[in-house]
Coordinates of C-alpha atoms and ligand atoms in Angstrom, one line a residue:
X1492 CA -55.1 45.0 85.5
X1493 CA -54.5 48.4 87.1
X1494 CA -55.8 51.5 85.5
X1495 CA -53.7 51.5 82.4
X1496 CA -52.3 54.8 81.1
X1497 CA -50.1 54.7 78.0
X1498 CA -48.7 57.5 75.9
X1499 CA -47.6 58.0 72.4
X1500 CA -44.8 60.6 72.6
X1501 CA -43.5 61.6 69.2
X1502 CA -41.1 64.4 68.5
X1503 CA -42.4 66.9 65.9
X1504 CA -39.3 66.7 63.7
X1505 CA -41.1 66.1 60.4
X1506 CA -43.7 63.8 59.0
X1507 CA -44.5 60.9 61.3
X1508 CA -43.1 57.7 59.9
X1509 CA -45.5 54.7 59.6
X1510 CA -43.5 53.0 62.4
X1511 CA -44.8 55.8 64.6
X1512 CA -48.4 55.0 63.7
X1513 CA -47.8 51.4 64.6
X1514 CA -46.4 52.5 68.0
X1515 CA -49.5 54.7 68.5
X1516 CA -51.7 51.8 67.4
X1517 CA -50.2 49.3 69.9
X1518 CA -50.5 51.9 72.7
X1519 CA -54.1 52.5 71.7
X1520 CA -55.0 48.8 71.6
X1521 CA -53.5 48.1 75.0
X1522 CA -55.4 51.1 76.5
X1523 CA -58.7 50.2 74.8
X1524 CA -58.4 46.5 75.7
X1525 CA -58.1 47.3 79.4
X1526 CA -60.4 50.4 79.3
X1527 CA -57.4 52.5 80.0
X1528 CA -56.3 55.9 78.7
X1529 CA -54.3 56.6 75.6
X1530 CA -52.4 59.9 75.7
X1531 CA -50.6 62.0 73.1
X1532 CA -47.6 63.9 74.4
X1533 CA -45.5 66.1 72.1
X1534 CA -41.8 65.8 72.9
X1535 CA -40.4 69.0 71.5
X1536 CA -37.5 69.8 73.9
X1537 CA -35.0 69.7 71.1
X1538 CA -35.9 73.0 69.5
X1539 CA -33.1 72.6 66.9
X1540 CA -35.0 69.7 65.4
X1541 CA -38.4 71.3 65.5
X1542 CA -40.3 71.3 62.2
X1543 CA -43.3 73.6 61.8
X1544 CA -46.5 71.7 60.9
X1545 CA -45.2 68.4 62.3
X1546 CA -47.4 68.5 65.4
X1547 CA -50.5 69.2 63.3
X1548 CA -49.4 66.4 61.0
X1549 CA -49.2 63.9 63.9
X1550 CA -52.7 64.9 65.2
X1551 CA -54.3 64.8 61.7
X1552 CA -52.7 61.4 61.1
X1553 CA -54.0 59.9 64.4
X1554 CA -57.5 61.3 63.6
X1555 CA -57.5 60.0 60.1
X1556 CA -56.5 56.5 61.3
X1557 CA -59.1 56.6 63.9
X1558 CA -56.8 56.1 66.9
X1559 CA -57.9 59.2 68.7
X1560 CA -56.2 59.9 72.0
X1561 CA -58.3 60.2 75.1
X1562 CA -56.0 62.8 76.6
X1563 CA -53.2 64.8 75.2
X1564 CA -52.0 67.7 73.1
X1565 CA -55.1 69.2 71.5
X1566 CA -57.3 66.6 73.2
X1567 CA -57.3 68.0 76.7
X1568 CA -57.0 66.2 80.0
X1569 CA -56.1 66.6 83.6
X1570 CA -52.3 66.1 83.3
X1571 CA -51.5 68.8 80.8
X1572 CA -50.0 70.7 79.3
X1573 CA -49.1 67.8 77.0
X1574 CA -46.5 69.6 74.9
X1575 CA -43.1 69.6 76.6
X1576 CA -42.1 73.1 75.6
X1577 CA -45.2 74.3 77.5
X1578 CA -43.9 72.4 80.6
X1579 CA -40.4 73.9 80.5
X1580 CA -40.4 75.1 84.1
X1581 CA -41.3 71.7 85.5
X1582 CA -38.1 69.9 84.8
X1583 CA -35.3 72.0 86.3
X1584 CA -36.2 71.2 89.8
X1585 CA -35.9 67.5 89.2
X1586 CA -32.5 68.0 87.7
X1587 CA -31.5 70.0 90.8
X1588 CA -32.9 67.3 93.0
X1589 CA -30.6 64.9 91.3
X1590 CA -27.7 67.1 92.1
X1591 CA -28.8 67.7 95.7
X1592 CA -29.0 63.9 96.3
X1593 CA -25.7 63.1 94.8
X1594 CA -27.1 61.6 91.6
X1595 CA -26.2 64.5 89.3
X1596 CA -23.7 67.3 88.9
X1597 CA -23.0 70.5 87.1
X1598 CA -20.7 70.3 84.1
X1599 CA -19.1 73.3 82.5
X1600 CA -17.3 71.6 79.6
X1601 CA -17.8 73.4 76.4
X1602 CA -18.7 71.7 73.2
X1603 CA -15.2 72.4 71.8
X1604 CA -13.5 70.9 74.9
X1605 CA -15.5 67.8 74.6
X1606 CA -14.8 67.6 70.9
X1607 CA -11.1 67.7 71.7
X1608 CA -11.5 64.8 74.2
X1609 CA -13.1 62.8 71.5
X1610 CA -10.4 63.6 69.0
X1611 CA -7.8 62.4 71.5
X1612 CA -9.7 59.3 72.3
X1613 CA -12.2 57.9 69.9
X1614 CA -13.9 55.9 72.7
X1615 CA -14.2 58.9 75.0
X1616 CA -17.3 58.8 77.2
X1617 CA -18.3 61.3 79.9
X1618 CA -18.6 58.9 82.8
X1619 CA -17.1 57.4 86.0
X1620 CA -13.7 56.9 84.3
X1621 CA -13.3 60.4 83.0
X1622 CA -15.5 62.7 85.0
X1623 CA -12.9 63.5 87.7
X1624 CA -10.6 64.9 85.0
X1625 CA -13.2 67.2 83.5
X1626 CA -14.8 70.6 84.4
X1627 CA -17.7 69.7 86.7
X1628 CA -18.9 70.2 90.2
X1629 CA -17.4 66.9 91.3
X1630 CA -13.9 67.6 90.1
X1631 CA -13.6 71.4 90.7
X1632 CA -12.7 72.8 94.1
X1633 CA -15.6 74.4 95.9
X1634 CA -14.1 77.8 95.4
X1635 CA -13.6 77.4 91.7
X1636 CA -17.1 76.0 91.4
X1637 CA -18.6 78.9 93.2
X1638 CA -16.6 81.3 91.1
X1639 CA -17.8 79.8 87.9
X1640 CA -21.4 79.8 89.0
X1641 CA -21.1 83.4 90.2
X1642 CA -19.6 84.5 86.9
X1643 CA -22.6 83.1 85.1
X1644 CA -20.7 80.5 83.2
X1645 CA -23.1 78.2 81.4
X1646 CA -23.4 74.7 82.7
X1647 CA -25.5 71.6 82.1
X1648 CA -26.6 69.1 84.7
X1649 CA -25.4 65.5 84.1
X1650 CA -26.6 62.2 85.5
X1651 CA -24.0 60.6 87.7
X1652 CA -24.1 57.0 86.6
X1653 CA -22.8 54.6 89.3
X1654 CA -19.7 52.5 88.7
X1655 CA -19.7 48.8 88.2
X1656 CA -23.3 48.0 88.5
X1657 CA -25.8 46.0 86.5
X1658 CA -28.8 48.0 85.5
X1659 CA -31.7 45.6 84.7
X1660 CA -34.6 46.4 82.5
X1661 CA -37.5 43.9 82.5
X1662 CA -39.0 44.3 79.0
X1663 CA -42.3 42.8 78.3
X1664 CA -41.2 41.8 74.8
X1665 CA -37.5 41.2 75.1
X1666 CA -37.4 39.8 78.6
X1667 CA -34.6 40.8 80.9
X1668 CA -32.1 43.2 79.3
X1669 CA -29.0 43.9 81.3
X1670 CA -26.8 47.0 81.0
X1671 CA -23.4 47.4 82.6
X1672 CA -23.4 50.8 84.1
X1673 CA -19.8 51.3 82.9
X1674 CA -21.2 51.3 79.4
X1675 CA -23.6 54.1 80.2
X1676 CA -22.4 57.7 79.9
X1677 CA -23.3 60.5 82.3
X1678 CA -26.0 61.8 80.1
X1679 CA -27.0 65.5 80.1
X1680 CA -30.3 66.0 81.9
X1681 CA -30.7 69.7 81.8
X1682 CA -29.1 71.8 79.0
X1683 CA -27.4 75.1 79.6
X1684 CA -30.5 77.0 78.4
X1685 CA -32.5 75.4 81.1
X1686 CA -34.3 73.0 78.7
X1687 CA -34.4 69.4 79.7
X1688 CA -33.1 66.7 77.4
X1689 CA -35.3 64.0 76.1
X1690 CA -34.3 61.6 78.9
X1691 CA -35.2 63.9 81.8
X1692 CA -38.4 65.3 80.3
X1693 CA -39.6 61.8 79.2
X1694 CA -39.2 60.3 82.7
X1695 CA -40.5 63.2 84.6
X1696 CA -43.6 63.4 82.3
X1697 CA -44.2 59.7 82.4
X1698 CA -44.1 59.9 86.2
X1699 CA -46.3 63.0 86.5
X1700 CA -48.8 61.7 83.9
X1701 CA -49.0 58.3 85.8
X1702 CA -47.9 56.3 82.8
X1703 CA -48.1 52.5 83.5
X1704 CA -46.7 51.1 80.2
X1705 CA -44.1 52.6 77.9
X1706 CA -44.6 51.0 74.5
X1707 CA -42.1 52.4 72.0
X1708 CA -39.7 51.5 69.2
X1709 CA -36.7 49.3 69.7
X1710 CA -34.4 52.2 69.0
X1711 CA -35.2 53.5 72.5
X1712 CA -34.0 50.3 74.2
X1713 CA -30.4 51.5 74.7
X1714 CA -31.7 54.6 76.6
X1715 CA -33.8 52.5 79.0
X1716 CA -30.8 51.8 81.2
X1717 CA -30.5 55.5 81.9
X1718 CA -34.3 55.7 82.4
X1719 CA -34.3 52.9 85.0
X1720 CA -31.5 54.8 86.9
X1721 CA -33.5 58.0 86.7
X1722 CA -36.5 56.4 88.3
X1723 CA -34.4 55.1 91.1
X1724 CA -32.5 58.4 91.6
X1725 CA -35.7 60.5 91.6
X1726 CA -37.2 58.1 94.2
X1727 CA -39.8 56.8 91.9
X1728 CA -38.6 53.2 91.4
X1729 CA -41.9 51.8 92.7
X1730 CA -43.8 53.9 90.1
X1731 CA -41.7 52.9 87.2
X1732 CA -43.8 51.9 84.2
X1733 CA -43.4 48.6 82.4
X1734 CA -41.4 48.7 79.2
X1735 CA -42.2 47.1 75.9
X1736 CA -39.9 47.7 73.0
X1737 CA -41.3 47.0 69.6
X1738 CA -39.4 45.2 66.9
X1739 CA -38.0 47.2 63.9
X1740 CA -39.9 47.6 60.7
X1741 CA -37.6 46.3 58.0
X1742 CA -37.3 47.2 54.3
X1743 CA -39.4 45.2 51.8
X1744 CA -36.4 43.0 51.1
X1745 CA -35.8 42.4 54.8
X1746 CA -32.4 44.0 54.7
X1747 CA -32.2 46.8 57.3
X1748 CA -34.6 49.3 58.8
X1749 CA -37.3 50.8 56.6
X1750 CA -36.4 54.5 56.0
X1751 CA -38.2 57.4 54.3
X1752 CA -35.8 57.1 51.5
X1753 CA -37.1 53.6 50.8
X1754 CA -40.5 55.1 50.1
X1755 CA -39.1 57.4 47.4
X1756 CA -36.8 54.7 46.0
X1757 CA -39.5 52.1 45.7
X1758 CA -42.4 54.4 45.0
X1759 CA -44.4 53.3 48.0
X1760 CA -45.8 55.2 50.9
X1761 CA -44.1 55.1 54.3
X1762 CA -46.1 57.9 55.8
X1763 CA -49.7 58.0 56.7
X1764 CA -50.5 61.3 55.0
X1765 CA -48.7 63.3 52.3
X1766 CA -46.1 65.7 53.5
X1767 CA -44.9 68.7 51.7
X1768 CA -41.3 69.3 52.6
X1769 CA -39.1 72.2 51.6
X1770 CA -37.8 70.3 48.6
X1771 CA -39.3 67.6 46.3
X1772 CA -36.9 65.1 47.9
X1773 CA -38.4 65.9 51.3
X1774 CA -42.0 65.6 50.1
X1775 CA -43.8 62.3 50.3
X1776 CA -47.1 60.8 49.3
X1777 CA -49.1 59.2 52.1
X1778 CA -51.1 56.1 52.5
X1779 CA -54.2 58.2 52.5
X1780 CA -53.3 59.8 49.1
X1781 CA -52.3 56.5 47.7
X1782 CA -55.9 55.4 48.2
X1783 CA -55.8 53.4 51.4
X1784 CA -58.7 53.1 53.8
X1785 CA -57.4 53.8 57.3
X1786 CA -58.9 50.6 58.7
X1787 CA -56.9 48.6 56.2
X1788 CA -53.7 50.5 57.0
X1789 CA -54.2 49.8 60.7
X1790 CA -54.9 46.1 60.1
X1791 CA -51.7 45.9 58.0
X1792 CA -49.7 47.7 60.7
X1793 CA -51.1 45.6 63.5
X1794 CA -49.6 42.6 61.8
X1795 CA -46.1 44.2 61.5
X1796 CA -44.7 42.6 64.6
X1797 CA -47.8 41.1 66.1
X1798 CA -50.1 38.3 65.2
X1799 CA -53.1 36.7 66.9
X1800 CA -51.7 33.2 66.7
X1801 CA -54.6 32.1 64.5
X1802 CA -55.2 32.1 60.7
X1803 CA -57.5 35.1 60.8
X1804 CA -56.0 38.2 59.1
X1805 CA -58.9 40.6 58.8
X1806 CA -59.5 42.4 62.0
X1807 CA -61.6 45.5 62.5
X1808 CA -60.2 47.9 65.1
X1809 CA -62.6 46.6 67.7
X1810 CA -61.6 43.0 67.0
X1811 CA -57.9 44.0 67.1
X1812 CA -58.6 45.5 70.5
X1813 CA -60.0 42.2 71.8
X1814 CA -57.3 40.0 70.3
X1815 CA -54.3 42.2 71.1
X1816 CA -51.8 41.4 73.8
X1817 CA -48.2 42.5 74.3
X1818 CA -47.1 38.9 74.8
X1819 CA -47.9 38.1 71.1
X1820 CA -45.5 40.8 69.9
X1821 CA -42.5 39.3 68.3
X1822 CA -38.9 40.1 69.0
X1823 CA -37.7 40.0 65.5
X1824 CA -38.1 42.7 62.9
X1825 CA -41.1 42.8 60.6
X1826 CA -40.8 43.1 56.9
X1827 CA -42.7 46.0 55.3
X1828 CA -44.5 44.2 52.5
X1829 CA -46.4 46.7 50.4
X1830 CA -48.2 44.1 48.4
X1831 CA -49.6 42.8 51.6
X1832 CA -50.7 46.3 52.5
X1833 CA -52.5 46.5 49.2
X1834 CA -54.0 43.1 49.8
X1835 CA -55.5 44.3 53.1
X1836 CA -56.8 47.4 51.4
X1837 CA -58.4 45.4 48.7
X1838 CA -60.2 43.3 51.3
X1839 CA -61.5 46.4 53.0
X1840 CA -62.7 47.9 49.8
X1841 CA -64.5 44.7 48.8
X1842 CA -66.2 44.6 52.1
X1843 CA -67.1 48.3 52.4
X1844 CA -70.7 49.4 52.0
X1845 CA -71.3 51.5 48.8
X1846 CA -72.5 54.5 50.9
X1847 CA -69.1 54.7 52.6
X1848 CA -67.3 54.1 49.4
X1849 CA -69.3 56.8 47.6
X1850 CA -67.9 59.4 50.0
X1851 CA -64.3 58.2 49.5
X1852 CA -64.6 57.9 45.8
X1853 CA -66.4 61.2 45.1
X1854 CA -63.4 63.5 45.5
X1855 CA -61.5 61.3 43.1
X1856 CA -64.2 61.5 40.5
X1857 CA -64.8 65.2 41.1
X1858 CA -61.1 65.9 40.7
X1859 CA -61.6 64.6 37.2
X1860 CA -64.3 67.1 36.6
X1861 CA -67.4 64.9 37.0
X1862 CA -70.1 65.4 39.5
X1863 CA -72.3 62.3 39.4
X1864 CA -75.5 61.9 41.4
X1865 CA -75.2 60.0 44.6
X1866 CA -77.2 57.0 43.6
X1867 CA -75.3 56.6 40.4
X1868 CA -72.0 56.9 42.2
X1869 CA -73.0 54.4 44.8
X1870 CA -74.1 52.0 42.1
X1871 CA -70.7 52.5 40.4
X1872 CA -68.9 51.8 43.7
X1873 CA -70.8 48.6 44.1
X1874 CA -70.0 47.4 40.6
X1875 CA -66.3 48.3 40.8
X1876 CA -65.4 47.5 44.4
X1877 CA -64.4 44.0 43.6
X1878 CA -62.1 45.2 41.0
X1879 CA -59.9 47.7 42.8
X1880 CA -57.2 47.6 45.4
X1881 CA -56.6 51.3 45.8
X1882 CA -59.2 54.1 45.7
X1883 CA -57.8 55.9 42.6
X1884 CA -58.4 52.7 40.7
X1885 CA -62.1 53.4 40.8
X1886 CA -61.3 56.2 38.3
X1887 CA -58.5 54.4 36.5
X1888 CA -60.5 51.3 35.9
X1889 CA -64.0 52.8 35.6
X1890 CA -63.5 56.2 33.9
X1891 CA -65.8 55.2 31.1
X1892 CA -68.8 55.4 33.4
X1893 CA -68.4 59.1 33.5
X1894 CA -67.1 60.4 30.2
X1895 CA -67.3 59.7 26.5
X1896 CA -65.0 56.9 25.6
X1897 CA -61.8 57.9 23.8
X1898 CA -59.8 54.8 23.9
X1899 CA -61.5 51.8 22.2
X1900 CA -60.1 48.3 22.0
X1901 CA -59.9 48.5 18.3
X1902 CA -58.2 45.1 17.9
X1903 CA -61.3 43.4 19.3
X1904 CA -63.6 45.4 17.1
X1905 CA -61.5 44.5 14.0
X1906 CA -61.8 40.9 14.8
X1907 CA -65.5 40.9 15.3
X1908 CA -67.2 43.7 13.5
X1909 CA -68.8 42.1 10.4
X1910 CA -70.9 43.7 7.7
X1911 CA -74.0 42.3 9.3
X1912 CA -73.0 43.6 12.8
X1913 CA -74.2 47.1 11.8
X1914 CA -77.8 45.9 11.4
X1915 CA -77.5 43.7 14.4
X1916 CA -76.6 46.7 16.5
X1917 CA -79.4 48.8 15.0
X1918 CA -81.9 46.2 15.9
X1919 CA -80.5 45.8 19.3
X1920 CA -80.9 49.5 19.9
X1921 CA -84.4 49.3 18.8
X1922 CA -85.1 46.4 21.1
X1923 CA -83.6 48.1 24.1
X1924 CA -85.5 51.3 23.3
X1925 CA -88.7 49.3 23.5
X1926 CA -87.9 48.3 27.1
X1927 CA -89.8 50.5 29.4
X1928 CA -87.6 52.7 31.5
X1929 CA -89.1 51.3 34.7
X1930 CA -87.8 47.9 33.6
X1931 CA -84.4 49.1 32.9
X1932 CA -82.8 46.8 35.5
X1933 CA -80.1 44.2 35.2
X1934 CA -82.4 41.2 35.0
X1935 CA -84.8 42.7 32.5
X1936 CA -82.1 44.0 30.3
X1937 CA -80.5 40.6 30.4
X1938 CA -83.7 38.8 29.5
X1939 CA -84.3 41.2 26.7
X1940 CA -80.9 40.8 25.1
X1941 CA -81.0 37.0 25.6
X1942 CA -84.4 36.9 23.8
X1943 CA -83.0 39.1 21.0
X1944 CA -80.1 36.7 20.5
X1945 CA -82.2 33.6 20.5
X1946 CA -84.6 35.0 18.0
X1947 CA -81.7 35.7 15.6
X1948 CA -79.6 32.6 16.4
X1949 CA -76.8 34.8 17.7
X1950 CA -74.0 33.3 19.8
X1951 CA -72.6 35.1 22.8
X1952 CA -69.3 35.7 21.0
X1953 CA -71.2 37.6 18.2
X1954 CA -72.7 40.1 20.6
X1955 CA -71.1 40.5 24.0
X1956 CA -67.6 41.5 23.1
X1957 CA -68.8 44.2 20.7
X1958 CA -71.4 45.3 23.2
X1959 CA -68.8 45.6 25.9
X1960 CA -66.4 47.6 23.8
X1961 CA -69.2 49.8 22.6
X1962 CA -70.2 50.6 26.2
X1963 CA -66.8 50.7 27.9
X1964 CA -64.2 50.9 25.2
X1965 CA -62.5 47.9 26.8
X1966 CA -63.1 44.3 27.4
X1967 CA -62.4 44.7 31.1
X1968 CA -64.9 45.7 33.7
X1969 CA -68.0 44.5 35.4
X1970 CA -70.6 42.2 33.9
X1971 CA -72.1 43.8 30.8
X1972 CA -75.7 43.8 32.0
X1973 CA -74.8 45.4 35.3
X1974 CA -72.9 48.0 33.4
X1975 CA -76.0 48.6 31.2
X1976 CA -78.3 48.8 34.1
X1977 CA -76.2 51.5 35.8
X1978 CA -75.5 53.5 32.6
X1979 CA -79.2 53.8 31.9
X1980 CA -81.2 53.4 28.8
X1981 CA -80.4 56.7 27.1
X1982 CA -76.7 56.5 27.7
X1983 CA -76.5 52.8 26.5
X1984 CA -78.4 53.4 23.3
X1985 CA -76.4 56.5 22.6
X1986 CA -73.2 54.7 23.0
X1987 CA -74.3 51.9 20.8
X1988 CA -75.4 54.3 18.1
X1989 CA -72.0 56.0 18.3
X1990 CA -70.3 52.7 18.0
X1991 CA -72.0 51.8 14.7
X1992 CA -70.4 54.7 12.9
X1993 CA -67.1 54.5 14.8
X1994 CA -66.6 50.7 14.5
X1995 CA -66.9 51.0 10.7
X1996 CA -63.9 53.2 10.8
X1997 CA -61.8 50.6 12.7
X1998 CA -62.1 47.8 10.2
Ligands
LIG3111 N1 -39.9 61.4 71.7 C1 -39.5 60.1 71.5 C2 -39.8 59.8 70.0 O1 -39.7 60.6 69.3 C3 -40.3 59.2 72.4 C4 -39.7 57.9 72.8 C5 -40.5 57.3 73.9 O2 -41.7 56.9 73.6 O3 -40.1 57.3 75.0 O4 -40.0 58.6 69.6

């Protein structure tokens, strides 16, 4: 394939929705697969929708996910600047070029005038049918036109959409999509303040940045008819990128498009990172803060609209890159199934090495006020990783490794703590204390306790549940000998000693 250049071109209008990350991911995968270039371009021509912090958020999200652009805003490259507001002066000349070549015109109509048109006719559209009745350089006499320009009256430049034509878009996912030009309006290309609209800036930049493939959400498909015309009118038809419009991401129940409100409504993340908006309603918890590993999120997102055509579900980014192809993207919307996202995360946590997990889990434990040694925390991660699906669960399910137990499963104690249990525990403590510290390992502890039980004719049910509750407060958790090995001799014997006095008070 040719030298592939793709771009992710978000507008910094707020937190980047998870659909944006999927778009970025698919762009990234195509680029990496073909040793091409993945570019980040910030499309901020609509200053009224600009939200401070949104650009930083986009960049941090991409970095966290590990889909780092090769070129682009804050990543450098030869085709910069990569932020459209820094490219302001580039666009006007192309809009003028459209006018000079008869593909565009000046329009003076004010917002109020256009509003009035719409009031009179709900279906009003600025286009071939109406343009000659409106205030523009095609309809006005040359004198009047000159006069308006001389007097400094503000005007926009509009695209002159041809009449009665079929505009054909060859989409790599949807196949041939045909627009009737009569359905397309004469879109504004350059605003009165000299700023381009999304359409002009997007096409000019894709051309200047030598973009080969435009991979973006389905909501942009309706604009593509205009885009194809623009390539033709600017004389770049042979340089037009290939288009691929991605299917929608649907609500968990499959009914309609996933929105940020669904996140709040269902208590699930729909943004990669947390976002602090002006109000609580505008603030969201991200996948990162929910306790997802970025690799798991990417794997989950990859499958929202794509699948490899095999049974395999777990794909590291590198494997995704190899397996990915635009042909395998589906046309139909993909249901956002949060349980599936958690399933992916669980798989990644299970498979992660304890050293990596230790780094992810440490801040969660430290936030609770505990600063364990690295070896201990690694051991803890190893014991717990099969039991958690989200990172905060390391604390929620394993807190007793760090602090004195407060909540005991008293019911179980009541059922099993007999008058003779006291003595049994005291002897067990003694037995354990006799085990050399250097032998304080799972197997040795296990052997010691087994021997202790055999000697006294004790059954597992007489010892293990009580031992478990004494050490963890709960019946849940890792195997008891693994737990004992990690907690260490002193801690284990101390907890057992505490239990003797405490358990008496439960029965
Ligand atoms: N700025 C548009 C957006 O916010 C980009 C659409 C495109 O990729 O062409 O999604």
